[in-house]
Every structure is written in structure tokens, then in C-alpha cells.
XYZ file of C-alpha atoms in Angstrom:
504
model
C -31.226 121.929 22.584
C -34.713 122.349 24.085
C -37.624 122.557 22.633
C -41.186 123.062 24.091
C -44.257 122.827 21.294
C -47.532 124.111 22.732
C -50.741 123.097 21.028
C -53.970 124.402 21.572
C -57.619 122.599 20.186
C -59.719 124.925 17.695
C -57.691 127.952 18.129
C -59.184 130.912 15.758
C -56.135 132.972 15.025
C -58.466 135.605 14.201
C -59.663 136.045 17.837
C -56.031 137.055 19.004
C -54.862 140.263 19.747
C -51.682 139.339 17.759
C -53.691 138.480 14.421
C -55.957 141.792 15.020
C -58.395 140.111 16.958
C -60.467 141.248 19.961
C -60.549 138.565 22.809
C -58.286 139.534 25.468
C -55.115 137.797 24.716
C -52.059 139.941 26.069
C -49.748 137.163 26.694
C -50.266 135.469 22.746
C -49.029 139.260 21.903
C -46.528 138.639 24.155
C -45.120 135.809 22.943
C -45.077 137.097 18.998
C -43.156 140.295 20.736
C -40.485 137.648 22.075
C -40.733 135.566 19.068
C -42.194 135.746 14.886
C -45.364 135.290 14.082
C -46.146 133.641 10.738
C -49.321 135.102 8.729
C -49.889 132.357 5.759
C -49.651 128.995 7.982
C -51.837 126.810 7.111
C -53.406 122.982 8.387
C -52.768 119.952 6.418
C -54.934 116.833 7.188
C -58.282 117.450 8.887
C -59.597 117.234 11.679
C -57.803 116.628 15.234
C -55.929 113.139 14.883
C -55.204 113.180 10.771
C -53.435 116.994 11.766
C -51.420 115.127 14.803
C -50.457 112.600 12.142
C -49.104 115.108 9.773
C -47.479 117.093 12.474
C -45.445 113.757 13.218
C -44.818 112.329 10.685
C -44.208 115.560 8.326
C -46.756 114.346 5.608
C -50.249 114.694 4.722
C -52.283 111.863 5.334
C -55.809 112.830 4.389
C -55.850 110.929 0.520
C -55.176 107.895 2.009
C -57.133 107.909 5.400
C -59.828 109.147 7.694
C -59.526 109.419 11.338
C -57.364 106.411 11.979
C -54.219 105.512 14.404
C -51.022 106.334 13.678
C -49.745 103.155 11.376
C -46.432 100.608 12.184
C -44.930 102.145 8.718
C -45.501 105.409 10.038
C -41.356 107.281 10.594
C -42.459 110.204 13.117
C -40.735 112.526 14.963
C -41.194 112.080 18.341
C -39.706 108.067 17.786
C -36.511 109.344 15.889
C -35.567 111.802 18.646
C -36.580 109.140 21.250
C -34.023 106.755 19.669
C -31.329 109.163 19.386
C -30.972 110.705 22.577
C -33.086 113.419 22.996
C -35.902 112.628 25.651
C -39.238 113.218 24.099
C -42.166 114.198 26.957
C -46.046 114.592 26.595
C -48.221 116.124 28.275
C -51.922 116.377 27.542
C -55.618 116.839 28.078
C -56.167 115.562 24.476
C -58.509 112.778 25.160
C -58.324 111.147 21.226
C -55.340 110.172 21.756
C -56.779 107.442 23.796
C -59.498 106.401 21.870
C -59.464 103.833 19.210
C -59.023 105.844 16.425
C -55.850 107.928 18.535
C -53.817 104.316 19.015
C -49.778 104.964 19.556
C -49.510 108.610 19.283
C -48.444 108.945 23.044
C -46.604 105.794 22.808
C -43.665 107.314 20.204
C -42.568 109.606 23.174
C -40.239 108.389 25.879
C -42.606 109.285 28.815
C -45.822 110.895 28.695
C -48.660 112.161 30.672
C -52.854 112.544 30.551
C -54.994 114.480 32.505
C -59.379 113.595 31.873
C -61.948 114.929 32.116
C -62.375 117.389 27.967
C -65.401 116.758 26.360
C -66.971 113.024 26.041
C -63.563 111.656 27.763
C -65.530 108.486 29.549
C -64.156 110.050 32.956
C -66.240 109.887 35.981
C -68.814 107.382 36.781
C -72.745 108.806 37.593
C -74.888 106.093 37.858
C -78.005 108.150 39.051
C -77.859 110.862 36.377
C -79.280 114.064 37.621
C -81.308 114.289 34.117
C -84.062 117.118 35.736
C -81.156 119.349 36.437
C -79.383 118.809 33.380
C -82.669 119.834 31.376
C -82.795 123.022 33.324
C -78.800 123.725 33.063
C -78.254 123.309 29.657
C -79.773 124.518 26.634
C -82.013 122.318 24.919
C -79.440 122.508 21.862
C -76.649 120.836 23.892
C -79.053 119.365 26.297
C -78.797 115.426 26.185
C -80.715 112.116 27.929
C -78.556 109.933 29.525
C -76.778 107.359 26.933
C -77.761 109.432 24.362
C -74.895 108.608 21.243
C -72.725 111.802 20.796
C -71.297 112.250 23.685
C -73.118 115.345 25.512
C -74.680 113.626 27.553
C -71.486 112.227 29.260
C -70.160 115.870 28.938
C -72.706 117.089 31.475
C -71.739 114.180 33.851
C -67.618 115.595 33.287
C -68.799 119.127 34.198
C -70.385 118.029 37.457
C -66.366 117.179 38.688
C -65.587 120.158 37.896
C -66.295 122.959 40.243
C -63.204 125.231 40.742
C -60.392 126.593 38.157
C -57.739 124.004 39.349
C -60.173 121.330 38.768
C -60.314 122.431 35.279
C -57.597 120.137 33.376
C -55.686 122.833 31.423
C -54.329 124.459 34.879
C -53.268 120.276 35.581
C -51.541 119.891 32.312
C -49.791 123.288 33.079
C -48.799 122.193 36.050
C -47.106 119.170 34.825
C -45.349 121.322 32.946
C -43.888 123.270 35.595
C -43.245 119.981 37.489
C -41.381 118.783 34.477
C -39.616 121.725 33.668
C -38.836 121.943 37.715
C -36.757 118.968 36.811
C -35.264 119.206 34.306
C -35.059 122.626 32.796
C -31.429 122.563 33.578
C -30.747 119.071 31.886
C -30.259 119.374 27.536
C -31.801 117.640 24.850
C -34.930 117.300 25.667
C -38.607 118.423 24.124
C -41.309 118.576 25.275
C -45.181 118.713 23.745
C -47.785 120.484 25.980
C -51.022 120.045 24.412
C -54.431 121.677 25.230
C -57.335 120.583 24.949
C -59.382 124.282 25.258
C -60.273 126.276 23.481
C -61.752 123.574 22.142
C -66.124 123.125 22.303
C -67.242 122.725 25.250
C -66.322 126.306 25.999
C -66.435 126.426 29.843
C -64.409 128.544 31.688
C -64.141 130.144 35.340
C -66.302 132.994 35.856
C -63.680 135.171 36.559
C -62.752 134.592 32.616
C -66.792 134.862 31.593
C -67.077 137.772 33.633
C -65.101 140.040 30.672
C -67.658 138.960 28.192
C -70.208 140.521 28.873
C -74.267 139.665 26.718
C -77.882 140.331 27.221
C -78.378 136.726 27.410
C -80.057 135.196 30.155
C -81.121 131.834 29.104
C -79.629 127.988 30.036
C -76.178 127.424 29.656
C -74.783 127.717 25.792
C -71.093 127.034 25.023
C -71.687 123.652 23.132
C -72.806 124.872 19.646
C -73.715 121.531 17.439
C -71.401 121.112 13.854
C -74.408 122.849 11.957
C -75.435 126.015 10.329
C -76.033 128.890 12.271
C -79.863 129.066 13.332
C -79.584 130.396 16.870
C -80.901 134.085 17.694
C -78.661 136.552 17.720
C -78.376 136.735 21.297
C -77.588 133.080 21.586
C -74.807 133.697 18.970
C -73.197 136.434 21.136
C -73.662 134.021 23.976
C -71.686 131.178 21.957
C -68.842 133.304 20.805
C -68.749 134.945 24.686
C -68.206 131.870 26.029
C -65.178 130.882 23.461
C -63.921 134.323 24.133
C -63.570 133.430 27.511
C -61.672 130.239 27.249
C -59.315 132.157 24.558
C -58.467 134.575 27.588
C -58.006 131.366 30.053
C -55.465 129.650 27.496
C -54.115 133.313 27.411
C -53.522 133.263 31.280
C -52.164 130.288 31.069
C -49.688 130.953 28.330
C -48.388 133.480 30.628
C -47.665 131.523 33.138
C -45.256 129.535 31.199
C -43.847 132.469 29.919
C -43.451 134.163 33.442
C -41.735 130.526 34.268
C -39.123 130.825 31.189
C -38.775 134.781 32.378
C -37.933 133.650 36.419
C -35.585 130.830 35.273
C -33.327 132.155 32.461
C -34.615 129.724 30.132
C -35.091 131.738 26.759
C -31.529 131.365 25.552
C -31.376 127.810 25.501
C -35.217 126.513 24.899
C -37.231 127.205 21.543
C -40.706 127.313 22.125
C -42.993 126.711 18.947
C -47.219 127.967 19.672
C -49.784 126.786 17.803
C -52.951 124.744 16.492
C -54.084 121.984 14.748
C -56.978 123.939 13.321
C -58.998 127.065 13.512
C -63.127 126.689 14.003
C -66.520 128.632 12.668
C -68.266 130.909 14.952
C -70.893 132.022 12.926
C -68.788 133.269 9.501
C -70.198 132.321 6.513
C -73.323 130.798 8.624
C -71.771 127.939 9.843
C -70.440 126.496 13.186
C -67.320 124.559 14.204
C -65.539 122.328 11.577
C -66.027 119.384 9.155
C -68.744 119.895 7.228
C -68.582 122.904 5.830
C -65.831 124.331 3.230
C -62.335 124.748 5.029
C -62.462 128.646 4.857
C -59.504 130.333 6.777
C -60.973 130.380 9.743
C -60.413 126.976 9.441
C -57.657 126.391 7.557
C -55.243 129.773 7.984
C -53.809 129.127 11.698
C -51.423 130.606 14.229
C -48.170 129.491 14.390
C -45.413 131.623 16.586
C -41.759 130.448 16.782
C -39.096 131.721 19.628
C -35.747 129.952 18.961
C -32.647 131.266 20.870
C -30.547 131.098 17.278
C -33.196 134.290 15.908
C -33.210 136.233 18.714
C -32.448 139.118 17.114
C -35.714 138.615 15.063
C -38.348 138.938 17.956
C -41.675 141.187 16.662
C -40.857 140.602 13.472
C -43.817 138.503 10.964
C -43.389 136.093 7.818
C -46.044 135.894 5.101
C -44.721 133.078 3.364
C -46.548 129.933 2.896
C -45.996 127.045 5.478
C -48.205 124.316 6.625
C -48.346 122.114 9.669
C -46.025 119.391 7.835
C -43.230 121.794 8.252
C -42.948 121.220 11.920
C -41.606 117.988 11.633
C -38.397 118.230 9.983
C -37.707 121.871 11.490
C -37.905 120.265 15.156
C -35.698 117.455 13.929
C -33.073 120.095 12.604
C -32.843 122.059 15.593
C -31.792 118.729 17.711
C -29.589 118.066 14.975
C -31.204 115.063 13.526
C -31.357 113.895 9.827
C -35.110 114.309 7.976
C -36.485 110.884 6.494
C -37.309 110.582 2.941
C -40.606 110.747 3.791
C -40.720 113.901 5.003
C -42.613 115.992 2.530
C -42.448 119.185 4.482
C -40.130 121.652 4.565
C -38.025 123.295 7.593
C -39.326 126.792 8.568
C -35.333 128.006 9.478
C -35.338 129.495 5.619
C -38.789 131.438 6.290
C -37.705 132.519 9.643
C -34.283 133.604 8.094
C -35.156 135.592 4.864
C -39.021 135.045 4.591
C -38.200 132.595 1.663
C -39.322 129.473 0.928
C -39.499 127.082 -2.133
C -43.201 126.104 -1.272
C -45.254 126.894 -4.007
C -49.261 125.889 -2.455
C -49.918 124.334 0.430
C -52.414 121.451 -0.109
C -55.069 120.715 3.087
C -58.467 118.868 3.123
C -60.996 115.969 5.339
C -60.860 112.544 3.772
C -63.612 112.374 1.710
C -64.354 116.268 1.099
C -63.006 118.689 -0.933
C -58.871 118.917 -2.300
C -58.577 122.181 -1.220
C -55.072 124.609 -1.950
C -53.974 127.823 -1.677
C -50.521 129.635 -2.516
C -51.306 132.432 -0.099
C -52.908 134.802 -2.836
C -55.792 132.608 -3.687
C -58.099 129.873 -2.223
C -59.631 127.009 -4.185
C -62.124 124.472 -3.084
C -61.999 121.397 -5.338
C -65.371 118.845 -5.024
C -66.316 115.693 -6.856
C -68.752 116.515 -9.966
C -72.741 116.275 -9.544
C -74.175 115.883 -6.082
C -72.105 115.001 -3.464
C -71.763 111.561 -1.714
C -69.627 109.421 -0.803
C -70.818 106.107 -0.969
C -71.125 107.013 -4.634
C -67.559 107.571 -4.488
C -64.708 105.617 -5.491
C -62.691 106.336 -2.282
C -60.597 103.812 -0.007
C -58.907 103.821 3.367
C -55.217 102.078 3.046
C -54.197 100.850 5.838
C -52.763 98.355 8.553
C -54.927 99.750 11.886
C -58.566 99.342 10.787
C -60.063 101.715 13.684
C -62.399 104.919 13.246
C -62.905 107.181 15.936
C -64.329 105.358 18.763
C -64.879 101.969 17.475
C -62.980 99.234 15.382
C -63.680 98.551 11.738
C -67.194 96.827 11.482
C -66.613 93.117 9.700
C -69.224 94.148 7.398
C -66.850 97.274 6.332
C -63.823 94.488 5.276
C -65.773 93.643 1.943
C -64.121 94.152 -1.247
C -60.972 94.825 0.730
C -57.953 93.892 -1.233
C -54.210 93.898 -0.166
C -51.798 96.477 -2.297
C -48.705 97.431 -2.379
C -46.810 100.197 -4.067
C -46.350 103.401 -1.640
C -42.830 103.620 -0.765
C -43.794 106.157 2.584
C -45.783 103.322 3.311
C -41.983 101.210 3.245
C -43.623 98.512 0.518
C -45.902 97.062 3.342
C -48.755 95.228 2.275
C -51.850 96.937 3.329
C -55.449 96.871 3.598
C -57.706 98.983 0.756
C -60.827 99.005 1.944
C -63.726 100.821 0.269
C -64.692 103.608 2.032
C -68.395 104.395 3.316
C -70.840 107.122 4.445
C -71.811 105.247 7.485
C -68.596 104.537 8.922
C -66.884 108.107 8.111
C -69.322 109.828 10.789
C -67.865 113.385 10.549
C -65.168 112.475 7.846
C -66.799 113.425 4.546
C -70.702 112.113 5.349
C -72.064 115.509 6.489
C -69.949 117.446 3.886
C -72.056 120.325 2.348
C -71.686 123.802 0.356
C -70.015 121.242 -1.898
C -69.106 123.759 -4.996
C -65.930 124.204 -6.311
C -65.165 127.770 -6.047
C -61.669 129.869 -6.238
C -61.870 133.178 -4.078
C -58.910 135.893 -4.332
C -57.779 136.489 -0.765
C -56.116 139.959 -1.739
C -59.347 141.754 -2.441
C -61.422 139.606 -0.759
C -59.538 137.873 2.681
C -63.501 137.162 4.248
C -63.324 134.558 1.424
C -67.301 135.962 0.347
C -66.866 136.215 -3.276
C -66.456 133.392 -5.583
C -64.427 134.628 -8.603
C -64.199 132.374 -12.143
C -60.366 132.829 -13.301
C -59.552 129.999 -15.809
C -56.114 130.923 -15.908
C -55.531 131.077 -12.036
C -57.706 127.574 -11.455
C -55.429 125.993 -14.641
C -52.035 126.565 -12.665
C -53.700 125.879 -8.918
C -54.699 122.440 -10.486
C -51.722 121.750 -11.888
C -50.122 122.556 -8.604
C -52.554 119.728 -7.076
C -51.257 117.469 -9.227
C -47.411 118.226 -8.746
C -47.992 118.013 -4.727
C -50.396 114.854 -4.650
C -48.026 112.971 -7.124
C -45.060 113.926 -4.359
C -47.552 112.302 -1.474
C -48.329 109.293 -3.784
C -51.872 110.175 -4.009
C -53.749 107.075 -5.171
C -54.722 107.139 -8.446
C -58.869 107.463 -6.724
C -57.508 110.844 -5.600
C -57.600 112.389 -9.369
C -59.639 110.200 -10.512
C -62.779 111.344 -8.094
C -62.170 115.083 -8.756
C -62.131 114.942 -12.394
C -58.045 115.642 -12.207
C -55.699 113.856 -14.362
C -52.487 111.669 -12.654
């Protein structure tokens, strides 16, 4: 068997052609043709690295942790193919991975590769910072000093290394695809994870992309929007969206390049390919841009996910509306290479879905450390907060764990008191770990900017732009109860209820 899983960063399913949206996507559509497109998939853990833990390790992860490493009692996928046989290959543009709080994600895989250069990646050295320029270039809301915390400012300095499309590292990741697949496309048991970066903020593309887009703006440069609510003019929104449009169409291009590769080489009857995100992103609905602080409405939350396996040929165009979550990928990958699931595993393969469009999933659970407990079961939405006004050093909320790292920096010493050492989660194999209180000022992005924080249920039937808070006592009784059921199967702590007025 061989498997390729292609991940893109902050794709909005509702932007492709395939989902009924209008950027210029022919080769997405072209892949759901070949393959079947799933309506109701949904994330897990938010944002980037808590969704790449779920997606290897085939649990959620967010009511025990923020944005952390992956842990030494962590059983992932990538590892248990490694050890039996089948060679495990990444290849990425993903720069978290390589920060502190993205520790031994790459490492589970037999080989793997990086190409810089996304975002804040601390690439390329610019000692005499061109800040004059800069102030002219950009837009004064992504506009940053040099050293200014936040990384924009060392996103400017990227950009200035980057002056034609092959310098651009999604064409270099795609072309160590081709080099790998050059080599071994002919060789079996293998998989391999190609993960982009784009479309992913900053959305910068090749004018010959930007050129389809077409706006009345004429100001600075504009395709960093800040995780805020929307305040921009309505040309500068156009501008914003333009600009993400454009780097949808470049993935797009790219995506069909691949496919033109499995197309030249015969490779479709013996290599599954699996397409899709680790979460969607705001442009502008419900007033809001980008991710995290905000609720996790389905432009968030509801994601693509397309499958081509050689065993359901036969089933190519076809689409499945029942519910499945990121955590599924896990033990479906490991079935196709013929490889037991762990008893950790909490999700479930997607062969029954792709078979019969059945499943035994009832909700699918999702939500940010420190936010809202958020569910759906693919008729209904509901947003679950903490009581009274929201924050959370006021919470009783802990991180458990063995790999004390945030993002981009270690656990302060300061952060280490009241820790205690606890056992007692058997996914965590009985190790002793770390419970340290959590705080406001060292979840930057995980739960400290949270706002809109009102529980609401929304009925996605007659009302799928999620605008319309409904009050249904009996609907909210049996979601709830659902919480429960799936939190006591992750081994929520007993802080997880306890914060959101839920009983164990």
C-alpha cells in the first residue's frame, strides 16, 4: 500500500469550487471527481500543532493541553508504521514543527524534509533592515519596526528572499515530492505526508495568481489581516479576501501537478491519496478575522476532507454527509497498511463512511484549550463557555504534561508553581506527569483573547451561516449529555466539567 496525505494551512472549504465556492479551484474539483468528498468533517483540537497532535495520535488533546510538543506517552501513527515496515516520509513548509512548542512531530517519521522561509520562520538574516521601504510596502496594519514581538516584522525580511514563484516554498515542497515519488513510486509500503504551509496568512502569491482577482484597491500591500474583528473598509476587505483567493488558486495549481504526476505514471491503482486541512479561517463572516479568538463557527471548524483509495474506485464523484472528525485519520491510515489501532485511538476509521455513508459517531467534539467545549452532530452547533465573564486566570484549568514548552518559548519557572505530579490517565500509559495551573499570560492565543464568549446552540438545517442563536432545551439536554459521554471516553479531567458547569 501507498498512501500520500496532503495538508494544507487555513484552508476554507467554502472557497472551493467543490464545496460551492468561487475561487478558482479546478483541480480540488478534480480530485473529488477522482475521489469522495466528505460534507460534515470536522477539526478536533485547535489550532495548528494541538490538530497535528490529534491527527497522529487519533485523539483529542485540547482538555488536557495548549499548544505543546507531542509527549513521550504519546502512541502516533507515523511511529507505529515506522516500526513495522512501512517507510513513513515528510515533507513540509510547516515551520511549527520546529519551534519549541512543535518538538518531535517530524522526528516519528523515518526520514523527513523542511523547506523555510512561511511566515515568522527565523529564515534569512537582514542586519540593515530596510525599515523606510517596509513602511511604504506594507500597510500600516501589518506594517512592523524591526524586533517588533509578533513576528511581522521578520515576515517582511522572509518576503525580501522571495522574488520569483520557485522561490516561493510550496513549489520546493512539491518538488520534493516529485523527487521522492521519482524514487520510489514503484517501491510498496510507503506514505508519505506533504504538508503546506499556504493558504495560510501571509497570503502572497505570484502575480500571475493575483492577477485573477481583480479590486479597486490601490493602497500598500494587504494580505496579513491581524486575529481581530473586522474594521477595515470595504475595499481593504475585498483586498484581504483577493489576496487569499489567490493563494487558494496557487495551492490549486499545485494540486494539479501532483495529480498530472499520478495521471503520467499509472499510480492511482496502487496509491490512496487523502486531501485536507487542519482548520478552516474567518474572512470577514460574522465580523471577525482568522482563528482563535472568536467562536469556532464552520468556517472554522467544518473542513475539507477528500479521500481517493484504489479499493473504492468505483465510488469516485460520489459525497458522504456523515459525521467524521480529524481523529479519524489515524486509525483509517493504519488500516489501509494493515496495521492494528491502539487502545488509545478514540477515532474511528472512515472505510464504513466511505462504504455505506454509516458511521456509529454520534457528535463530534472540537475546541482551543481554554475556550469554549464546542459539539455538533451535523444537524446542530453548540458553543459551550464557562459562566459569568470570561477569563482564564479565574479559571480552574491545568496543562498535564511531561514537555513544558508553549509556542516559541519554554515554560517560565515562575509558571511551575502549584504544579503537582498525577497520575491516573491510562492514554497517558500511568506516567507521572506535570499539572500545572494554567494562565492568561502564558496561553498567548490559546484561550487569553477568547471573546463572543456566549453559549449559544444554532440549527445548521435552517440556518447553515450559523446567524441565529436558537434556545431548544431539549436539543442542548441531549448535546450535553453527548459532551459528557465523549469527554468521559478522552478522560477529560474532572476541571473539564467542572469549569463549564457540566456534571462528570
Amino acid at each position: 500500500m501507498k498512501t500520500i496525505l496532503l495538508m494544507f494551512d487555513s484552508l476554507n472549504r467554502r472557497v472551493l469550487e467543490c464545496y460551492g465556492g468561487s475561487a478558482h479551484t479546478p483541480n480540488f474539483s478534480r480530485l473529488a471527481e477522482r475521489g469522495v468528498t466528505f460534507e460534515n468533517h470536522y477539526v478536533g483540537s485547535l489550532p495548528c500543532m494541538p490538530a497535528r497532535r490529534d491527527i497522529q495520535t487519533g485523539r483529542l488533546n485540547f482538555m488536557h493541553r495548549s499548544w505543546g510538543p507531542l509527549e513521550p506517552f504519546d502512541i502516533c501513527f507515523p511511529e507505529i508504521m515506522k516500526r513495522n515496515g512501512v517507510h513513513t516520509h515528510l515533507i513540509t513548509d510547516h515551520y511549527h514543527y520546529f519551534e519549541d512548542g512543535g518538538l518531535n512531530y517530524q522526528n516519528r517519521f523515518a526520514t523527513w524534509e523542511l523547506e523555510r522561509g512561511q511566515e515568522w520562520d527565523p529564515w534569512k538574516a537582514l542586519v540593515d533592515v530596510p525599515d523606510d521601504r517596509f513602511r511604504e510596502t506594507y500597510h500600516p496594519l501589518q506594517y512592523a519596526p524591526a524586533g517588533t514581538p509578533g513576528g511581522r516584522a521578520r515576515g517582511m525580511i522572509n518576503r525580501e528572499f522571495i522574488t520569483t514563484e520557485e522561490n516561493y516554498s510550496m513549489p520546493r515542497c512539491f518538488d520534493r515530492a516529485f523527487e521522492f515519488l521519482d524514487r520510489n513510486r514503484n517501491a510498496d509500503d510507503w506514505f508519505l505526508q506533504l504538508e503546506c504551509f499556504d493558504p495560510h496568512e501571509p497570503f502572497a502569491a505570484p502575480d500571475s495568481y493575483r492577477n485573477r482577482y481583480v479590486t479597486g484597491y490601490n493602497g500598500p500591500r494587504l494580505d496579513w489581516p491581524i486575529y481581530k474583528r473586522v474594521e477595515e473598509t470595504d475595499l481593504e476587505i475585498e483586498e484581504i479576501r483577493a489576496n487569499y483567493m489567490a493563494l487558494v488558486t496557487m495551492c490549486d495549481a499545485y494540486l494539479g501537478k501532483l495529480l498530472d504526476y499520478m495521471d503520467a505514471h499509472g499510480m492511482w491503482e496502487g496509491t490512496a491519496i487523502v486531501m485536507t486541512t487542519d482548520h478552516g479561517f474567518m474572512l470577514g463572516e460574522h465580523d471577525w478575522w482568522a482563528k482563535s479568538r472568536m467562536p469556532f463557527y464552520n468556517e472554522i471548524a467544518n473542513i475539507p476532507l477528500v479521500v481517493c483509495h484504489p479499493r473504492y474506485a468505483e465510488l469516485a464523484g460520489q459525497r458522504r454527509r456523515s459525521l467524521t472528525q480529524n481523529i479519524d485519520l489515524m486509525p483509517t491510515l493504519l488500516e489501509w497498511h494493515g496495521l492494528e489501532t491502539p487502545g488509545t485511538v478514540r477515532g474511528h476509521r472512515l472505510d464504513p463512511v466511505l462504504e455505506t455513508d454509516s458511521t456509529d459517531r454520534r457528535v463530534a467534539l472540537y475546541g482551543q484549550f481554554g475556550a469554549a467545549l464546542n459539539t455538533t452532530d451535523g444537524r446542530y452547533t453548540y458553543f459551550l463557555y464557562p459562566e459569568g465573564p470570561y477569563d482564564l486566570d479565574a479559571q480552574e484549568i491545568f496543562e498535564y504534561t511531561l514537555m513544558p514548552t508553549h509556542q516559541q518559548n519554554f515554560f517560565a519557572v515562575s509558571e511551575f508553581e502549584g504544579t503537582e505530579i498525577v497520575r491516573g490517565f491510562d492514554f497517558m500509559q500511568n506516567c507521572p506527569v506535570m499539572k500545572i495551573p494554567a494562565r492568561k499570560v502564558n496561553s498567548r492565543g490559546q484561550g487569553a483573547a477568547v471573546e463572543d464568549t456566549v453559549t449559544v446552540l444554532y440549527d445548521l438545517e435552517n440556518d447553515p451561516g450559523q446567524e441565529f442563536p436558537i434556545h431548544d432545551d431539549t436539543v442542548t439536554s441531549r448535546l450535553e449529555s453527548e459532551m459528557r459521554r465523549v469527554m468521559e471516553h478522552h478522560e477529560a479531567p474532572l476541571e473539564a466539567y467542572s469549569r463549564l458547569g457540566l456534571d462528570p
